Short mmCIF file of C-alpha atoms in Angstrom, two decimals:
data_model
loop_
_atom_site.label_atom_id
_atom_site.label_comp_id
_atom_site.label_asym_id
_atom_site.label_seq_id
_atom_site.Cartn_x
_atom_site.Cartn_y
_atom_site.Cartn_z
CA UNK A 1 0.00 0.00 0.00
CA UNK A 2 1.27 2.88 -1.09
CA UNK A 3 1.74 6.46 1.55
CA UNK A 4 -1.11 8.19 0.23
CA UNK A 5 -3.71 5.42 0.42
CA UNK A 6 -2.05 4.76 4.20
CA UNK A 7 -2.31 8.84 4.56
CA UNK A 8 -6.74 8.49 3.26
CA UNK A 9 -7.25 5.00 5.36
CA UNK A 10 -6.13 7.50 8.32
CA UNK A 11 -7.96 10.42 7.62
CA UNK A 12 -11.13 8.29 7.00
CA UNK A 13 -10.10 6.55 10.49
CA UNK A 14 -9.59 9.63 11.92
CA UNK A 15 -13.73 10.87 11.20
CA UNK A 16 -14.56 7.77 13.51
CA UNK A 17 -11.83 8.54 15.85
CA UNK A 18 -13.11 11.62 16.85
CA UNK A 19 -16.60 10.55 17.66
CA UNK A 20 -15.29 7.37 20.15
CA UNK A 21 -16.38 7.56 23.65
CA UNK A 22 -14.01 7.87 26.70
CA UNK A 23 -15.27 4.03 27.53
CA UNK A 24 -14.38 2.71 24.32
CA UNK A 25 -10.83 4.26 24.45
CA UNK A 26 -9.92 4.03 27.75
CA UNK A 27 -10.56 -0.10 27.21
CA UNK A 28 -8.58 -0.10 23.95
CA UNK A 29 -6.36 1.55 26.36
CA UNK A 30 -6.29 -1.50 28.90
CA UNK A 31 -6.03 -4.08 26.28
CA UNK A 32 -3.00 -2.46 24.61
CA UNK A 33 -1.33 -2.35 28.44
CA UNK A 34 -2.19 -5.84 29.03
CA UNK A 35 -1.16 -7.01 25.48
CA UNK A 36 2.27 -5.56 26.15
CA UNK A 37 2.41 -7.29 29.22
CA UNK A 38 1.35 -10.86 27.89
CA UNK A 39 4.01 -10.32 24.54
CA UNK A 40 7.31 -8.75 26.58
CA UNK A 41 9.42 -11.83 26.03
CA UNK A 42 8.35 -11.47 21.78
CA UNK A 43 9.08 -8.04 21.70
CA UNK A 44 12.27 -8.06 24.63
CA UNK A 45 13.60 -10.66 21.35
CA UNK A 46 13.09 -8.22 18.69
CA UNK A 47 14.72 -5.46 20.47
CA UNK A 48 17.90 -7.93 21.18
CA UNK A 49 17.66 -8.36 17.26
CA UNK A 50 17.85 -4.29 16.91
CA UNK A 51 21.05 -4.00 19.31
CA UNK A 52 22.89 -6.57 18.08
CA UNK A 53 22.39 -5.51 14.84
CA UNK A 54 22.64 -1.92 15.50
CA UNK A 55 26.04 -2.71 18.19
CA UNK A 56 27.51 -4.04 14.65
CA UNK A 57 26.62 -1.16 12.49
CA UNK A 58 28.01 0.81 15.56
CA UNK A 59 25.24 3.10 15.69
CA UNK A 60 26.47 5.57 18.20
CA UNK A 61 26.41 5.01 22.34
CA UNK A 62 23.76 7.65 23.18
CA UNK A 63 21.34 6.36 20.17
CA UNK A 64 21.83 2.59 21.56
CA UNK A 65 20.96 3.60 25.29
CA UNK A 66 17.74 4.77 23.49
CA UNK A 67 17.24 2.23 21.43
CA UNK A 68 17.15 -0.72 24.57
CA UNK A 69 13.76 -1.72 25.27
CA UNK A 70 13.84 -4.17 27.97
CA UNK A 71 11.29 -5.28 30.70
CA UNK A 72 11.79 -2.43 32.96
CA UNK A 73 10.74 0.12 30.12
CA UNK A 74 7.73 -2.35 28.97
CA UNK A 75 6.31 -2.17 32.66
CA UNK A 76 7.13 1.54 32.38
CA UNK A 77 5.41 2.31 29.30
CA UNK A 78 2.27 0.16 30.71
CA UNK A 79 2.84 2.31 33.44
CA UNK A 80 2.08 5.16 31.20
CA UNK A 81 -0.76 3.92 29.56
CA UNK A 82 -2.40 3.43 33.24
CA UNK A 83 -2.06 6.79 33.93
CA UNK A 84 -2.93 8.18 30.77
CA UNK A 85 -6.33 5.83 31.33
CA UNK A 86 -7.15 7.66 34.56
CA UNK A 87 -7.05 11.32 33.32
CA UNK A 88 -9.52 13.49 31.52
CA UNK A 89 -11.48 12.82 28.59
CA UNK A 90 -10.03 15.64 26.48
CA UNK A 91 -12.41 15.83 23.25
CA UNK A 92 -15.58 17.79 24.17
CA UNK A 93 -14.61 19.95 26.89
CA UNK A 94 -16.27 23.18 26.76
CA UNK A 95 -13.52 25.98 27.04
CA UNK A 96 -15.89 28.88 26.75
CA UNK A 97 -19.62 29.73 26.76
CA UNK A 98 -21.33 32.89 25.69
CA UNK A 99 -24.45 34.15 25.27
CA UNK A 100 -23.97 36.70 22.61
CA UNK A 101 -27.94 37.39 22.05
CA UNK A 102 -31.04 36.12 23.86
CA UNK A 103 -31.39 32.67 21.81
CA UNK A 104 -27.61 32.46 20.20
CA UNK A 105 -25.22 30.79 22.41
CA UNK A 106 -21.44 30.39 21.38
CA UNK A 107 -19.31 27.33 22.77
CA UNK A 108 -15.29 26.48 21.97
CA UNK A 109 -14.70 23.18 22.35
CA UNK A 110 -11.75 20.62 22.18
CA UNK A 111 -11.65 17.98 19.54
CA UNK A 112 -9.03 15.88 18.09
CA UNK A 113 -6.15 17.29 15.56
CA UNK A 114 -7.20 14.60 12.76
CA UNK A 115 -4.47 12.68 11.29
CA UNK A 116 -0.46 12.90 13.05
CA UNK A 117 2.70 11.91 11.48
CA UNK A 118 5.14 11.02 13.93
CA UNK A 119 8.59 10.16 12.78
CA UNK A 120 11.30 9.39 15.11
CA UNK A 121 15.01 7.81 16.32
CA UNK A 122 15.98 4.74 18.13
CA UNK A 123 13.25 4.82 20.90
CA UNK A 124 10.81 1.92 20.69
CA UNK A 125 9.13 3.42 23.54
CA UNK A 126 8.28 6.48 22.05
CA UNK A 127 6.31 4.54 19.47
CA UNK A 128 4.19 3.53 22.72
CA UNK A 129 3.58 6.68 24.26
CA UNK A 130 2.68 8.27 21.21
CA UNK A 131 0.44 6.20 19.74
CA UNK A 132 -1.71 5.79 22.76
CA UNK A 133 -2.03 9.48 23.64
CA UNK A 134 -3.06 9.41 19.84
CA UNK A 135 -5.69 7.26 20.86
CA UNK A 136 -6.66 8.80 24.17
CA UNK A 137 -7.01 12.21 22.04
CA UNK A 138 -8.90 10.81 19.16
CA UNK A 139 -6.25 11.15 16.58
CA UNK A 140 -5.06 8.86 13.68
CA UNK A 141 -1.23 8.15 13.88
CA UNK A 142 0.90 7.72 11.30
CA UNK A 143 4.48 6.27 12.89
CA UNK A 144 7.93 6.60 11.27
CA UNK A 145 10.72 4.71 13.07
CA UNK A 146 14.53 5.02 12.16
CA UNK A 147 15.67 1.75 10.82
CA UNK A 148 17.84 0.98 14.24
CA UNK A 149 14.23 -0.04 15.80
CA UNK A 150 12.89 -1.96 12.75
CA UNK A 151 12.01 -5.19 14.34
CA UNK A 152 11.48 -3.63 18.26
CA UNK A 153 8.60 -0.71 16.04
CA UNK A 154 7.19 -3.70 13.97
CA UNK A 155 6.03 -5.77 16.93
CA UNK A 156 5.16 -2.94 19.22
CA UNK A 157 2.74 -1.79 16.34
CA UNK A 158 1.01 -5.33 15.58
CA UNK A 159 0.51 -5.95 19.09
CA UNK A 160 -1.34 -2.25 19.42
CA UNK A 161 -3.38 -2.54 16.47
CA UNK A 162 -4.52 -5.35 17.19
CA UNK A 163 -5.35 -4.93 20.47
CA UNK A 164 -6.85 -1.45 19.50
CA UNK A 165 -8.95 -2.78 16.95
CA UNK A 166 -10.63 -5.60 18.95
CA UNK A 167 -11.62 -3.21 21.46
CA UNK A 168 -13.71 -0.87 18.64
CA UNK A 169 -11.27 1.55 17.11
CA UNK A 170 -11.34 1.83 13.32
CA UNK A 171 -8.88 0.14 11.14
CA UNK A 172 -6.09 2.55 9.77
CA UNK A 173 -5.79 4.51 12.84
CA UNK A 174 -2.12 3.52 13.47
CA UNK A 175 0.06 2.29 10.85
CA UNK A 176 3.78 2.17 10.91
CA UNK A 177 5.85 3.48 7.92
CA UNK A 178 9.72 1.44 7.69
CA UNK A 179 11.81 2.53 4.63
CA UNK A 180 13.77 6.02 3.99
CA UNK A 181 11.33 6.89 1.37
CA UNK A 182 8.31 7.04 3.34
CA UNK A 183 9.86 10.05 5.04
CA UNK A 184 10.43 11.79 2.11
CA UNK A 185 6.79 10.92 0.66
CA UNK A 186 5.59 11.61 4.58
CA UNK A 187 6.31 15.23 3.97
CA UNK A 188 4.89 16.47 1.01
CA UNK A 189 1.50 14.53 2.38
CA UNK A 190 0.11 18.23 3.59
CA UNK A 191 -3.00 17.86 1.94
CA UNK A 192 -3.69 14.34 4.60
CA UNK A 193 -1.38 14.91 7.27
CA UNK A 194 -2.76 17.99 9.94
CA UNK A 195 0.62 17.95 12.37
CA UNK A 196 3.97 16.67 12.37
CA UNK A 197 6.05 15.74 15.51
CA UNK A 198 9.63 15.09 14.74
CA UNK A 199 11.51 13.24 17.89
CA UNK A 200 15.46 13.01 17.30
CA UNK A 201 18.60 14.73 16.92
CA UNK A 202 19.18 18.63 15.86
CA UNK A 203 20.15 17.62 12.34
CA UNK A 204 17.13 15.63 12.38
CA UNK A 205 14.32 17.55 13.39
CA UNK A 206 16.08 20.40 11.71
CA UNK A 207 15.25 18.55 8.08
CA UNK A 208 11.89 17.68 8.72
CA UNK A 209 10.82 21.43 9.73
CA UNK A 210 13.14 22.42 6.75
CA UNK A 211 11.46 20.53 4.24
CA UNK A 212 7.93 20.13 4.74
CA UNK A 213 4.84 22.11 4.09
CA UNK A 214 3.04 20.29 7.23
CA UNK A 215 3.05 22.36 10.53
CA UNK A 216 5.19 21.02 12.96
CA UNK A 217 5.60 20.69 16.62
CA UNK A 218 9.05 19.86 18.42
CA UNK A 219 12.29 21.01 19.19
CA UNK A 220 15.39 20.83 17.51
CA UNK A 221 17.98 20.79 20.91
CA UNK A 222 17.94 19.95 24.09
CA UNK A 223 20.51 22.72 25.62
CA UNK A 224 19.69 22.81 29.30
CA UNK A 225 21.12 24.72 32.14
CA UNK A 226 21.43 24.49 35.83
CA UNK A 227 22.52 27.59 37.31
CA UNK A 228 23.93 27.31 40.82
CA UNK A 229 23.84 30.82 42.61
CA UNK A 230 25.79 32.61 44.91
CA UNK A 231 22.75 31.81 47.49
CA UNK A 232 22.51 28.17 46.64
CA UNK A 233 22.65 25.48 49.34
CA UNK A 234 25.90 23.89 48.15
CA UNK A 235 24.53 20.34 49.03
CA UNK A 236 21.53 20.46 47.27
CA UNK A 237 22.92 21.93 44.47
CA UNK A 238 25.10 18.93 44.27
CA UNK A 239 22.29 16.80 44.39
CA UNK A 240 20.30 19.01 41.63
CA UNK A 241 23.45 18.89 39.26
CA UNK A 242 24.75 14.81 39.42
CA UNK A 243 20.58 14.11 38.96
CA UNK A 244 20.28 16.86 35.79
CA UNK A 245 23.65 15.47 34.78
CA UNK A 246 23.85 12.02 35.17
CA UNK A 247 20.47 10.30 35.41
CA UNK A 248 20.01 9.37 32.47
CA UNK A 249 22.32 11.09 29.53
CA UNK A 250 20.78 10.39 26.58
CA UNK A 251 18.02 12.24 26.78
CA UNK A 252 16.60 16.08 25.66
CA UNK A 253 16.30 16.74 29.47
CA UNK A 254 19.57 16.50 30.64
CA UNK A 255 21.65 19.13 31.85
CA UNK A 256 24.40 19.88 29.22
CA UNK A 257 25.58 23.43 30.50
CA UNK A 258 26.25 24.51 34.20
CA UNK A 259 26.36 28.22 35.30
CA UNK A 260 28.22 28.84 38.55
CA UNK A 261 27.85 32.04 40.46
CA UNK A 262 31.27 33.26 41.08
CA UNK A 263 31.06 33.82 44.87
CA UNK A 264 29.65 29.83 45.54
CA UNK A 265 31.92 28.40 43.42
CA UNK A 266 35.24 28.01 45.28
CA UNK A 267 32.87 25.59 47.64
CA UNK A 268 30.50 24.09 45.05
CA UNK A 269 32.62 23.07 41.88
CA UNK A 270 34.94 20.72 44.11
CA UNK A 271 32.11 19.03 46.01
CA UNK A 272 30.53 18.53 42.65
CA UNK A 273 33.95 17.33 40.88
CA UNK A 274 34.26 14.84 43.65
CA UNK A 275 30.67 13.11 42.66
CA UNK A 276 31.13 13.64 38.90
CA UNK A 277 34.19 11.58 38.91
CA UNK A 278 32.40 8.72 40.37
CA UNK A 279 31.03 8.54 37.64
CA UNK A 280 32.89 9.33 34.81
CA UNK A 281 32.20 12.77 34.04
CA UNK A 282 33.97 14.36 31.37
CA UNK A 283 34.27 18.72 32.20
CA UNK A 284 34.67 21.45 29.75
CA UNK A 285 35.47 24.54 31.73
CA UNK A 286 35.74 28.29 31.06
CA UNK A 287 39.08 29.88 32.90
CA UNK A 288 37.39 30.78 36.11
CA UNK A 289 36.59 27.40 36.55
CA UNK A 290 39.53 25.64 35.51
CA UNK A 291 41.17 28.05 37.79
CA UNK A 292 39.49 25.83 40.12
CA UNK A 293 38.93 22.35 39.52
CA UNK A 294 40.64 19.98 36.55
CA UNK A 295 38.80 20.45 33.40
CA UNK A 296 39.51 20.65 29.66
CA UNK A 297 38.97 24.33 28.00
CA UNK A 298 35.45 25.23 26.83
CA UNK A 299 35.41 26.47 23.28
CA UNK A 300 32.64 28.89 22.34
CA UNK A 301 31.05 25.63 20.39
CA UNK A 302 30.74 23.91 23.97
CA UNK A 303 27.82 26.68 25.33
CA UNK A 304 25.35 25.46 21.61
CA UNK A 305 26.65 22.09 22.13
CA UNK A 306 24.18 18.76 22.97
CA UNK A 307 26.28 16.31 24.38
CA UNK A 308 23.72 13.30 25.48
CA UNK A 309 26.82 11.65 27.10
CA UNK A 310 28.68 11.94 30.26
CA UNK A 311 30.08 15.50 29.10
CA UNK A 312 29.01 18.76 30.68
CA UNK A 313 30.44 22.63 30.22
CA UNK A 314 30.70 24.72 32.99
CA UNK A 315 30.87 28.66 33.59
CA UNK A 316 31.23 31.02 36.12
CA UNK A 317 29.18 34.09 36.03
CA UNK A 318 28.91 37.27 37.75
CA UNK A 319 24.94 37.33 38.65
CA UNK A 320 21.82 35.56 37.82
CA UNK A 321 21.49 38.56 35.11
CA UNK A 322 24.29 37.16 33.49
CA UNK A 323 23.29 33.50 33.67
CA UNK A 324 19.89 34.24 32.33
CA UNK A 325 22.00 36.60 29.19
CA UNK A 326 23.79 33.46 28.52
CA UNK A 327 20.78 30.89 28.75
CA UNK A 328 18.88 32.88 26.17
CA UNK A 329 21.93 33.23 23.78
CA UNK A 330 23.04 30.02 24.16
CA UNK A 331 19.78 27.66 25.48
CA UNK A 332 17.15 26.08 22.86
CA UNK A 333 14.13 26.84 24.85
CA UNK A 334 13.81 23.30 26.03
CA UNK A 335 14.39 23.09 30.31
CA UNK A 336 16.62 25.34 32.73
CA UNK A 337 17.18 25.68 36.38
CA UNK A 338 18.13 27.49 39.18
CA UNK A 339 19.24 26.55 42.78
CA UNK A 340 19.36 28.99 45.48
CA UNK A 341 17.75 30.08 48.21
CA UNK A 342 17.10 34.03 47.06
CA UNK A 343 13.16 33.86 46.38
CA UNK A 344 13.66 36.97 44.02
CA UNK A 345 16.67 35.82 41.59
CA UNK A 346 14.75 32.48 41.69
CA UNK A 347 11.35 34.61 40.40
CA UNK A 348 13.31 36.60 38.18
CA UNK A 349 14.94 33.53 36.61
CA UNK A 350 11.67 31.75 36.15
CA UNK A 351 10.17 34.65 34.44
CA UNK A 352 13.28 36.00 32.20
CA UNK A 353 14.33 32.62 31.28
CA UNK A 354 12.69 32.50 27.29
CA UNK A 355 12.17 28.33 27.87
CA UNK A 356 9.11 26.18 28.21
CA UNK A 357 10.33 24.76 31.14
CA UNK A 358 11.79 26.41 34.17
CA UNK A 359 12.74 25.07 37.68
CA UNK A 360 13.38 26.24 40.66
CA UNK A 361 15.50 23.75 42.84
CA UNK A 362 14.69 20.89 40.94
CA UNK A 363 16.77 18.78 38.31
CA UNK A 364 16.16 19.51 34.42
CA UNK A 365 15.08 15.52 34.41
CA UNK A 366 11.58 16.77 36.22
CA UNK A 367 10.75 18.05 32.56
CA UNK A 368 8.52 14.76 31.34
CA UNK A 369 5.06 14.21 30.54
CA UNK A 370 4.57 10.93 32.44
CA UNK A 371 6.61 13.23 35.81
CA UNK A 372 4.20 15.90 34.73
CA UNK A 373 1.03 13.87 35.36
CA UNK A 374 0.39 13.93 31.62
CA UNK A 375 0.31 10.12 31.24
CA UNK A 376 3.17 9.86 28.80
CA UNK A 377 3.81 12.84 26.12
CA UNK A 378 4.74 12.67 22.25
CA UNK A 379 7.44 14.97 22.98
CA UNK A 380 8.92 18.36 24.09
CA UNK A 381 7.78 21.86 22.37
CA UNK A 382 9.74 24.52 22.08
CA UNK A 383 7.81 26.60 20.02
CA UNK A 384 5.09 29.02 21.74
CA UNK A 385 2.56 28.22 19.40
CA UNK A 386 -0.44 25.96 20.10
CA UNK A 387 1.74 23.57 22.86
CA UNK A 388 4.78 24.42 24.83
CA UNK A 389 6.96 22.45 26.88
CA UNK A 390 5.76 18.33 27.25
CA UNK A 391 3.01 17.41 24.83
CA UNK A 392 0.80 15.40 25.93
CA UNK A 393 -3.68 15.47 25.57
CA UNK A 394 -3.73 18.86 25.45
CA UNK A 395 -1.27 19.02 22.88
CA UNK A 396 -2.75 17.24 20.88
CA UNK A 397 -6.56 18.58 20.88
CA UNK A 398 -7.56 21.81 19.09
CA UNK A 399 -10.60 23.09 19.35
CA UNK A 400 -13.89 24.44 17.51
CA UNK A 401 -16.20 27.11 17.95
CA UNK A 402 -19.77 25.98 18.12
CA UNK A 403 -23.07 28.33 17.07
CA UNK A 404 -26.37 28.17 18.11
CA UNK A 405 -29.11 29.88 17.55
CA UNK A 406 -32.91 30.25 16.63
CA UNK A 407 -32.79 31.32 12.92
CA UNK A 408 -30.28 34.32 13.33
CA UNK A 409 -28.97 36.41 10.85
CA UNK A 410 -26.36 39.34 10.82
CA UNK A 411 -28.79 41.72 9.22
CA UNK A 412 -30.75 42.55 12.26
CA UNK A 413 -27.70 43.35 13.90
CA UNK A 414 -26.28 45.17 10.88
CA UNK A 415 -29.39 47.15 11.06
CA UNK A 416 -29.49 47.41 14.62
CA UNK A 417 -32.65 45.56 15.48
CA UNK A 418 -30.65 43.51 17.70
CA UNK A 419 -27.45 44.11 19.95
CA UNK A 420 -25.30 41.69 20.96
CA UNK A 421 -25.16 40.93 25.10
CA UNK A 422 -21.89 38.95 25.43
CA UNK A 423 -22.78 37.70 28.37
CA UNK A 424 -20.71 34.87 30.28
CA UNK A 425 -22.41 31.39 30.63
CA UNK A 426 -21.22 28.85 32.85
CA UNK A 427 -22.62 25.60 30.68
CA UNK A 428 -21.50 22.95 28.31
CA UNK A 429 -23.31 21.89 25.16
#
């Protein structure tokens, strides 16, 4: 079958999709977390195919980390679609109400986007989360995988369907596209496909937004910053750094730059050396702080530069003015933190700081859909349009304005037989 006969089956799916019932999706739902559960030794092989295959071709260490998809991220991802079960029905809530005339009432409401092409690296369970907040949020899905994942994406999308399908949902809501082409054909499908979400690396996502007519959601880094000021509590920030650092590299979240307020750092960059080289850390450093601690020289490349490995810059700066100057030159938007104890730098960082995501004492790794109570999400924003920061229902809903009246027309008001009252209801339709 060729893309644009996948790219119809969807759209016509995607009609039915959006009149399903919060019963019949939440128990396609179940069955899909239960099918996983029942088929993680089938799909735990396929994903031992992928890294042997891909450990060969040496794909590279951070895309491998993301590429494992073993029993512990199967009970996470049905994890996920538990939570994601338990929140909101998001099609057909009322936003706004208004009478604007005795008999003609206005309602915006939320319904699904239509038809989503998702394309994606290495991460089997993204191919999870994003297909069932499709489903949760009434939307067909159209999933691109990078060829790393080929076997893992193949069985993780015959077990869903299936499952999907015997509980009621339309045929052609999810289908997974495999070779090179289908990305190139993916993008000039603007006339099917309503939204694109591109999940990957910089050069990656910067393609897809580059060569498509199809809006698209995402983000194209994952710079983030923890800034440790002069009134941090040195422990914690400790804590707060190793966690943004360390807990998991390979991923958009992670802390790649650190700021260090000049008057903490004497104390704080050797506490924090001591627990980076447990574990491997390698440090770029600006002058002041290899003035203080071992570390190789930062070039101005290191401050724009996404590491997803056990590699962090550091700086010293002058004030939380300056940190927030050099997060906004140098940040993509995506997650930054501060730690300190000053309510009003904290405040002013949190409000300055141009990013979708800002913290206050908290690690960069907080930044998550499923940590945000969101179920799962199809990925980070960084654009201020329509979603920002983790997508997840919300994201993808838009909404409609609904009219009704009692045989209206304009022309009394354009003759001014009638006014309008624009008064405030609190009702749904």
């Amino acid at each position: 079958m060729d893309i644009k006969q996948i790219c119809v089956n969807a759209g016509d799916a995607a009609v039915k999709m959006a009149a399903l019932d919060s019963e019949t999706k939440n128990n396609a739902l179940a069955r899909i977390a239960l099918a996983l559960i029942e088929n993680k030794d089938r799909i735990t092989a396929a994903n031992n195919d992928d890294l042997k295959r891909s450990e060969e071709e040496q794909l590279a260490s951070p895309l491998l980390k993301r590429l494992k998809f073993d029993e512990k991220k199967i009970n996470d991802a049905v994890e996920g679609i538990k939570s994601l079960i338990g929140l909101e029905e998001p099609v057909g809530k009322t936003l706004l109400s208004t009478m604007l005339d005795d008999g003609l009432e206005l309602y915006k409401v939320t319904c699904p986007i239509g038809v989503i092409g998702i394309i994606f690296e290495s991460r089997p369970d993204a191919l999870v989360q994003i297909s069932t907040l499709c489903l949760k949020s009434g939307n067909s899905v159209l999933l691109k995988g990078g060829r790393e994942a080929r076997e893992t994406n193949r069985v993780l999308a015959d077990i869903i369907e299936e499952a999907s399908v015997a509980a009621g949902l339309p045929k052609g809501w999810i289908s997974l596209l495999e070779s090179r082409d289908d990305v190139n054909e993916m993008l000039k499908m603007d006339e099917y496909i309503d939204l694109l979400i591109p999940r990957g690396s910089n050069q990656f996502v910067r393609y897809i937004m580059d060569n498509s007519r199809i809006p698209v959601m995402g983000h194209a880094d994952g710079i983030c910053h923890v800034y440790v000021d002069s009134c941090a509590d040195v422990d914690m920030a400790v804590r707060v750094t190793v966690d943004s650092k360390t807990q998991y590299v390979a991923v958009c979240n992670a802390a790649e730059t650190l700021l260090v307020n000049e008057a903490v750092a004497g104390r704080f960059l050797p506490a924090l050396k001591k627990e980076f080289d447990k574990k491997n850390v390698e440090i770029f450093g600006d002058e002041g702080t290899r003035g203080i601690i071992a570390a190789k020289p930062a070039s101005e490349a290191d401050w724009a530069t996404e590491y997803l490995d056990y590699t962090i810059s550091v700086k010293l700066v002058a004030d939380v003015d300056e940190a927030i100057k050099h997060i906004n030159t140098y940040g993509s938007g995506h997650t930054d933190s501060i730690v300190t104890s000053d309510r009003a730098n904290a405040l002013k960082f949190m409000n300055l700081v141009d990013s979708g995501n800002v913290f206050w004492n908290a690690s960069t790794r907080f930044s998550d859909g499923f940590k945000y109570g969101f179920g799962a999400e199809v990925g980070i924003s960084t654009s201020k349009l329509h979603a920002r920061g983790p997508v997840g229902l919300d994201g993808l809903t838009s909404y409609k304005y609904k009219l009704i009246g009692d045989g209206h027309t304009v022309e009394d008001y354009a003759a001014n037989k009638k006014s309008f009252k624009h008064i405030k209801l609190d009702k749904t339709i």
